[in-house]
Coordinates of C-alpha atoms and ligand atoms in Angstrom, one line a residue:
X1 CA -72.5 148.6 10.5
X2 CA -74.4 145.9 12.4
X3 CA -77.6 147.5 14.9
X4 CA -76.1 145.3 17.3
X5 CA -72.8 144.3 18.8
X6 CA -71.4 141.7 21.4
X7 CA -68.7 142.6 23.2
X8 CA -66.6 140.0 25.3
X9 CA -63.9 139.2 28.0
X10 CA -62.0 136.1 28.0
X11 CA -64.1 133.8 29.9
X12 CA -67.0 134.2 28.1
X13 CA -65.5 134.7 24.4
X14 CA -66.7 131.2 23.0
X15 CA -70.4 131.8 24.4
X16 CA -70.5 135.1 22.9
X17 CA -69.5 134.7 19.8
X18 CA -72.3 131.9 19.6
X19 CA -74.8 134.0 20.9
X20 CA -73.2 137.4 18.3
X21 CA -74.0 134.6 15.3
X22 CA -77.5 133.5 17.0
X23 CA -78.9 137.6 17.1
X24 CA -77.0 138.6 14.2
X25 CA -74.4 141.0 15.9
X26 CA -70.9 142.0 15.3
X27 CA -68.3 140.5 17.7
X28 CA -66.0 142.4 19.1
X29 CA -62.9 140.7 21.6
X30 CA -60.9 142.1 24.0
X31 CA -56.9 141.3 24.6
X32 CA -55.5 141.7 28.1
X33 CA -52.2 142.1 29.0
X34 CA -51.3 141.9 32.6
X35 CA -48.9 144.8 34.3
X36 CA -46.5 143.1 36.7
X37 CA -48.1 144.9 39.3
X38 CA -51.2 142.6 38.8
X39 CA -53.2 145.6 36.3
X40 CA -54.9 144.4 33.5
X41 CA -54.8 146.3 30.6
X42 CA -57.9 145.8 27.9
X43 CA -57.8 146.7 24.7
X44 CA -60.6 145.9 22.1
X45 CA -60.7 145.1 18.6
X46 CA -64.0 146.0 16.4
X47 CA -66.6 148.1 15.9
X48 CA -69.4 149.2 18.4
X49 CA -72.3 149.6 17.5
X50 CA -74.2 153.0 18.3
X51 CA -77.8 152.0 18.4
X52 CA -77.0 149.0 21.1
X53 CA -74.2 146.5 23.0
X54 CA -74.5 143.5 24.7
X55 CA -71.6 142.5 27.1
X56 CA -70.8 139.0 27.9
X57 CA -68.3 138.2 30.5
X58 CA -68.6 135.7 33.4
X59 CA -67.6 137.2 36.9
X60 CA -66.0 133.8 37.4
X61 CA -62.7 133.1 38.9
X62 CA -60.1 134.9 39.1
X63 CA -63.5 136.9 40.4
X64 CA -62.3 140.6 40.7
X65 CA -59.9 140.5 37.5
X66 CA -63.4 139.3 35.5
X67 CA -65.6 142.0 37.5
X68 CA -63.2 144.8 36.8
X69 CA -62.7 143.7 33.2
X70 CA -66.5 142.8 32.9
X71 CA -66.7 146.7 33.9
X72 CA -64.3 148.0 31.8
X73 CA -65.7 146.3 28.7
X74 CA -69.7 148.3 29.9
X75 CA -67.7 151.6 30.4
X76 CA -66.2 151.2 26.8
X77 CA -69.7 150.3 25.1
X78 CA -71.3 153.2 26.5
X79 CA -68.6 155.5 25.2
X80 CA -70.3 154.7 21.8
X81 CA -73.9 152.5 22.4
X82 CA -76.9 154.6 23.4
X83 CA -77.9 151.4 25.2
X84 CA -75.7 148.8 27.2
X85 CA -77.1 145.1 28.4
X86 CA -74.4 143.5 30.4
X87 CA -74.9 139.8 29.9
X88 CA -73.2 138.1 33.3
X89 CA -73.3 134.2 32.6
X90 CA -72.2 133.4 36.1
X91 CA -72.8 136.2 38.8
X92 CA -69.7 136.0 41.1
X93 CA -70.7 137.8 44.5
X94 CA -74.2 136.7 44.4
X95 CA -73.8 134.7 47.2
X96 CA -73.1 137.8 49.0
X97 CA -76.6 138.7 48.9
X98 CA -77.1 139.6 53.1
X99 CA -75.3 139.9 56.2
X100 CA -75.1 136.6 57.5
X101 CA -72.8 137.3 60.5
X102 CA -72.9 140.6 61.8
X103 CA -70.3 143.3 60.4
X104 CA -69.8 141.5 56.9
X105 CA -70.3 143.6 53.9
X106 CA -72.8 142.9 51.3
X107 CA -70.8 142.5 47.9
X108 CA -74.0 142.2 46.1
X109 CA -75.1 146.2 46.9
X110 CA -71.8 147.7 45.8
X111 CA -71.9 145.5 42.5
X112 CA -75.5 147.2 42.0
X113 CA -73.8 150.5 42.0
X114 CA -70.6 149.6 40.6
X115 CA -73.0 148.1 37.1
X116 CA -75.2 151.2 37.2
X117 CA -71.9 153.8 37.4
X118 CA -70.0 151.9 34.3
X119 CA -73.2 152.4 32.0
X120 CA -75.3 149.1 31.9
X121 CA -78.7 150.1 31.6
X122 CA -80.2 146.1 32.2
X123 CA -78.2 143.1 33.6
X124 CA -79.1 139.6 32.7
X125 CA -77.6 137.0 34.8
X126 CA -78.2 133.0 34.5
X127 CA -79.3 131.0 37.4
X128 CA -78.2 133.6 39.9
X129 CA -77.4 132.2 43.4
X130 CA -80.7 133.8 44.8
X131 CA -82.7 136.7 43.5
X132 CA -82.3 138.4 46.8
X133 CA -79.0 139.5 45.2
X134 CA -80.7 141.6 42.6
X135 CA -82.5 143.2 45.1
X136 CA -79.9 145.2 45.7
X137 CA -79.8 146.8 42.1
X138 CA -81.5 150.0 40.9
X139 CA -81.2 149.3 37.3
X140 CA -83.3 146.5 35.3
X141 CA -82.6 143.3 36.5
X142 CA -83.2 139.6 34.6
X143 CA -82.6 136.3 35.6
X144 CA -82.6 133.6 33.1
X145 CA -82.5 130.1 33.5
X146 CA -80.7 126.9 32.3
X147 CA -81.7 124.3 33.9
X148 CA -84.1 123.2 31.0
X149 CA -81.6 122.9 28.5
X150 CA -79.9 120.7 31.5
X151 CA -83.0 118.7 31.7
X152 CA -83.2 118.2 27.9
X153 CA -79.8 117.1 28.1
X154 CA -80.5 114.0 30.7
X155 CA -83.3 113.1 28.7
X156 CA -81.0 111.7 25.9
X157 CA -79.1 109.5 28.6
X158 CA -80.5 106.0 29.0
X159 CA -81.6 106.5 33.5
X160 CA -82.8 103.7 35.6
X161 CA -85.9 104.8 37.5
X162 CA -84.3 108.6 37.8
X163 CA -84.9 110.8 40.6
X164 CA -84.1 114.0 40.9
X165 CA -82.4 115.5 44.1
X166 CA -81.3 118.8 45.2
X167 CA -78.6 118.6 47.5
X168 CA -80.3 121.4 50.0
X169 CA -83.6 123.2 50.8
X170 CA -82.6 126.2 49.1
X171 CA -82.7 124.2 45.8
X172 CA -85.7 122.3 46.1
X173 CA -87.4 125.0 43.5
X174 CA -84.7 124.6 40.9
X175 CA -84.8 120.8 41.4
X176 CA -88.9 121.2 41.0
X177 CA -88.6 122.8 38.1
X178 CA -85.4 120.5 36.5
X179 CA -88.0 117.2 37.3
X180 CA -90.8 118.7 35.7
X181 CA -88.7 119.6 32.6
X182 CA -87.1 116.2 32.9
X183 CA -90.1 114.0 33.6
X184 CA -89.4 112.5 37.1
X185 CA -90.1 113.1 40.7
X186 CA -88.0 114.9 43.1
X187 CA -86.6 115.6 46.7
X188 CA -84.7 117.8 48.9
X189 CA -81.9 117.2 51.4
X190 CA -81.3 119.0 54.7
X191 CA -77.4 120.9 54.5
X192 CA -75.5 122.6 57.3
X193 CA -72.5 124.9 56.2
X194 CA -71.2 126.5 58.9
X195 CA -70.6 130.0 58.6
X196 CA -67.4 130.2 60.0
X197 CA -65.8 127.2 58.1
X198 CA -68.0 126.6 54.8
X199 CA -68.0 123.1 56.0
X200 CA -71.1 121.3 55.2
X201 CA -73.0 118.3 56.5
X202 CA -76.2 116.3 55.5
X203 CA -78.8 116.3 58.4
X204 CA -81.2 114.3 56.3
X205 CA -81.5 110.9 57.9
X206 CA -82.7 108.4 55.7
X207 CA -84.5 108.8 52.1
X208 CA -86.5 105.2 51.4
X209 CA -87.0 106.4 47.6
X210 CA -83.4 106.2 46.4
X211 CA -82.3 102.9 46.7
X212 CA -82.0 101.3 43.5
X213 CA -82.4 104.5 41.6
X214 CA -80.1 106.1 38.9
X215 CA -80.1 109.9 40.6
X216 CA -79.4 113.6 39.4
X217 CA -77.8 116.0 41.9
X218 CA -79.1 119.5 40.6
X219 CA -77.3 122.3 41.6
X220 CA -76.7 125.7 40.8
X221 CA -73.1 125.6 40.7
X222 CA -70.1 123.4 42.0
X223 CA -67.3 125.5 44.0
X224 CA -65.4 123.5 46.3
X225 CA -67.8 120.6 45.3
X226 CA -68.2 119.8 49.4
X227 CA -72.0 120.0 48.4
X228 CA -72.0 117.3 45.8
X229 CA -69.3 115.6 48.1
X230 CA -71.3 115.5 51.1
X231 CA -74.6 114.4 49.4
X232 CA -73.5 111.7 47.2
X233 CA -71.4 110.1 50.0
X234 CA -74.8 110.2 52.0
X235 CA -76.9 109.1 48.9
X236 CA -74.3 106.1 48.4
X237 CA -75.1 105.0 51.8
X238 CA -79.1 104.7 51.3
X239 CA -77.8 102.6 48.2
X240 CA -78.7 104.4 45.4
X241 CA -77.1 103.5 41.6
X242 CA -75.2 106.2 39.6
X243 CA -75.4 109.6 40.7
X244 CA -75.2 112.2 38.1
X245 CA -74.9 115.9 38.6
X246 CA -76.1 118.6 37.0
X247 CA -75.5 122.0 37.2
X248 CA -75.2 125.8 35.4
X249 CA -71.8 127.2 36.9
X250 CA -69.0 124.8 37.4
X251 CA -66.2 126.1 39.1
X252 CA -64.3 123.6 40.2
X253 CA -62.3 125.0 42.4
X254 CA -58.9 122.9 44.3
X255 CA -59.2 119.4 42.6
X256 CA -63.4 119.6 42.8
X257 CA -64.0 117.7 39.8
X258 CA -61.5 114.7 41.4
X259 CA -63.1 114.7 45.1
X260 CA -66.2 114.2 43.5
X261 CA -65.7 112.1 40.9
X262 CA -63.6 109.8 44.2
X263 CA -67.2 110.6 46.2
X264 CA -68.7 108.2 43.4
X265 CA -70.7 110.2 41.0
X266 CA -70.5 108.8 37.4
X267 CA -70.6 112.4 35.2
X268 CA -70.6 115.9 36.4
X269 CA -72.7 118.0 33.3
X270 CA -72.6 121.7 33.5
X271 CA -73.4 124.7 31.1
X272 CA -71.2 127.1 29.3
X273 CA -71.5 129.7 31.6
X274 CA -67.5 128.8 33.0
X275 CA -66.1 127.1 30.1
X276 CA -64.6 124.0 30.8
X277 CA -64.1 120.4 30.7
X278 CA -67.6 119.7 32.3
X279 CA -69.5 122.5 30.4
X280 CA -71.2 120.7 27.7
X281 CA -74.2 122.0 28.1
X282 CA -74.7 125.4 25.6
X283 CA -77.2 128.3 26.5
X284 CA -76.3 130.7 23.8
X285 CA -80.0 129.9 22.8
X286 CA -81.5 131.1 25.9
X287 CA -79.6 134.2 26.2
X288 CA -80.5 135.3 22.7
X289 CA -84.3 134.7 23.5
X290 CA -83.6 136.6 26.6
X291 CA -82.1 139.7 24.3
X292 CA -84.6 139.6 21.4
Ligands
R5P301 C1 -75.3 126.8 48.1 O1 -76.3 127.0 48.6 C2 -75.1 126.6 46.6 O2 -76.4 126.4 46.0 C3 -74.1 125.6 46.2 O3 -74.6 124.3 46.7 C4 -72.8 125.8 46.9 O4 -72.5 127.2 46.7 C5 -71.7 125.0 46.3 O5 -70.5 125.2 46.9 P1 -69.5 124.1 47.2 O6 -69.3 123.3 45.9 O7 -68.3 124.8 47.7 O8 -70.1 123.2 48.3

């Protein structure tokens, strides 16, 4: 028997079983079958490991279904690993790191409890919203990053004068770090989402630097895309040339991919954190140097 297994959930299943080959584990992969009631009923095929498992499962949409299963898979592992690392690609709730308006729950402190309960003994998350989120955790807490193998990415494509550009201020690090990687300077917009709505605007007025420039829109993940929406619409205007985004999670959620594609940008490049049509980007490699 292998010293090491990977267990996954569905959303995550091609990610882990690159990551089971990269540390040399055993992979072991769930099937669900869905009560009519909405229940999800997991059952595992493989063999855990005693000495140590590593989960892998996103907590991306359909969000609690992948929490509860993401769960369910830890609570299994520890019935038989002494030691449980719950690998969570793309941290759903971490937005839901503080009380923004008053009465509003924070998600983020009953996930800490809810991990801790089911067995995990260390969570690694990638590009996390904001590490405020962890905060809220009593158990050993890693955040990893991806935006380096984005940046080696953009380096194969052929940019005129790039800039790099992080669609708010909450981003500027991440797009720091991304242009340093990448080779280029960088800047930050001013965004407004109202609290109420999720509707955001650009309050930056004018940027001098972009005309003329091939840009890449760093973010670290696309939901309704009104982000990349907004900004490219506003970088269009200050007559820029392509726009490019890059990001870790890519959601994509109602027609995102389409309203930003309309919005002008030329490729959306994301990771394979949420597998799909835009996550080209693989980070099996960084999460095994994160486990070894
Ligand atoms: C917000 O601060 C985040 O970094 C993203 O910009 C945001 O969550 C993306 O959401 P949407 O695509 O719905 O604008």
């Amino acid at each position: 028997m292998k010293k090491l297994s990977v267990i996954t959930g569905k959303p995550s299943e091609e990610l882990a079983r690159k990551l089971s080959q990269k540390i040399k584990a055993n992979l072991v992969k769930s099937e669900i079958r869905t009560f009519p009631d909405g229940e999800s009923k997991i059952t595992i095929s493989g063999i855990i490991s005693k000495r140590k498992s590593v989960v892998v499962q996103s907590i991306c949409p359909p969000v609690d279904t992948n929490l509860i299963h993401a769960l369910s898979l830890i609570s299994k592992a520890k019935e038989t690993s002494d030691e449980v690392i719950a690998v969570i690609p793309y941290m759903g709730y971490a937005r839901q790191d503080r009380e923004f308006l008053p009465g509003e729950i924070i998600t983020m402190k009953v996930l800490g409890k809810l991990f801790k309960g089911s067995g995990a003994s260390k969570i690694i998350a990638v590009d996390i919203h904001s590490m405020l989120g962890f905060k809220h955790f009593s158990i050993k807490t890693e955040n990893i990053s991806a935006i380096a193998d984005l940046a080696q990415y953009f380096k194969k494509l052929n940019l005129k004068n790039p800039l790099v550009v992080s669609p708010d201020q909450g981003g500027k690090e991440r797009a720091k770090v991304f242009a340093k990687e990448f080779g280029s300077e960088y800047i930050a917009l001013e965004k407004k989402r109202d609290r109420k709505t999720g509707k955001v605007q650009i309050k930056t007025k004018n940027v001098d630097e972009v005309a003329n420039r091939d840009l890449i829109l760093v973010d670290d993940m696309i939901s309704t895309g009104g982000s990349i929406v907004k900004a490219t619409q506003f970088l269009k205007k200050q007559k820029c040339k392509r726009v490019y985004v890059a990001c870790t999670h890519a959601l994509l959620i109602n027609n995102a991919e389409n309203k930003i594609k309309k919005a002008g940008v030329t490729r959306i490049v994301s990771t394979n954190t949420i597998p799909n049509k835009t996550s080209i980007v693989d980070i099996s490699n960084t999460i095994a140097k994160a486990i070894k």
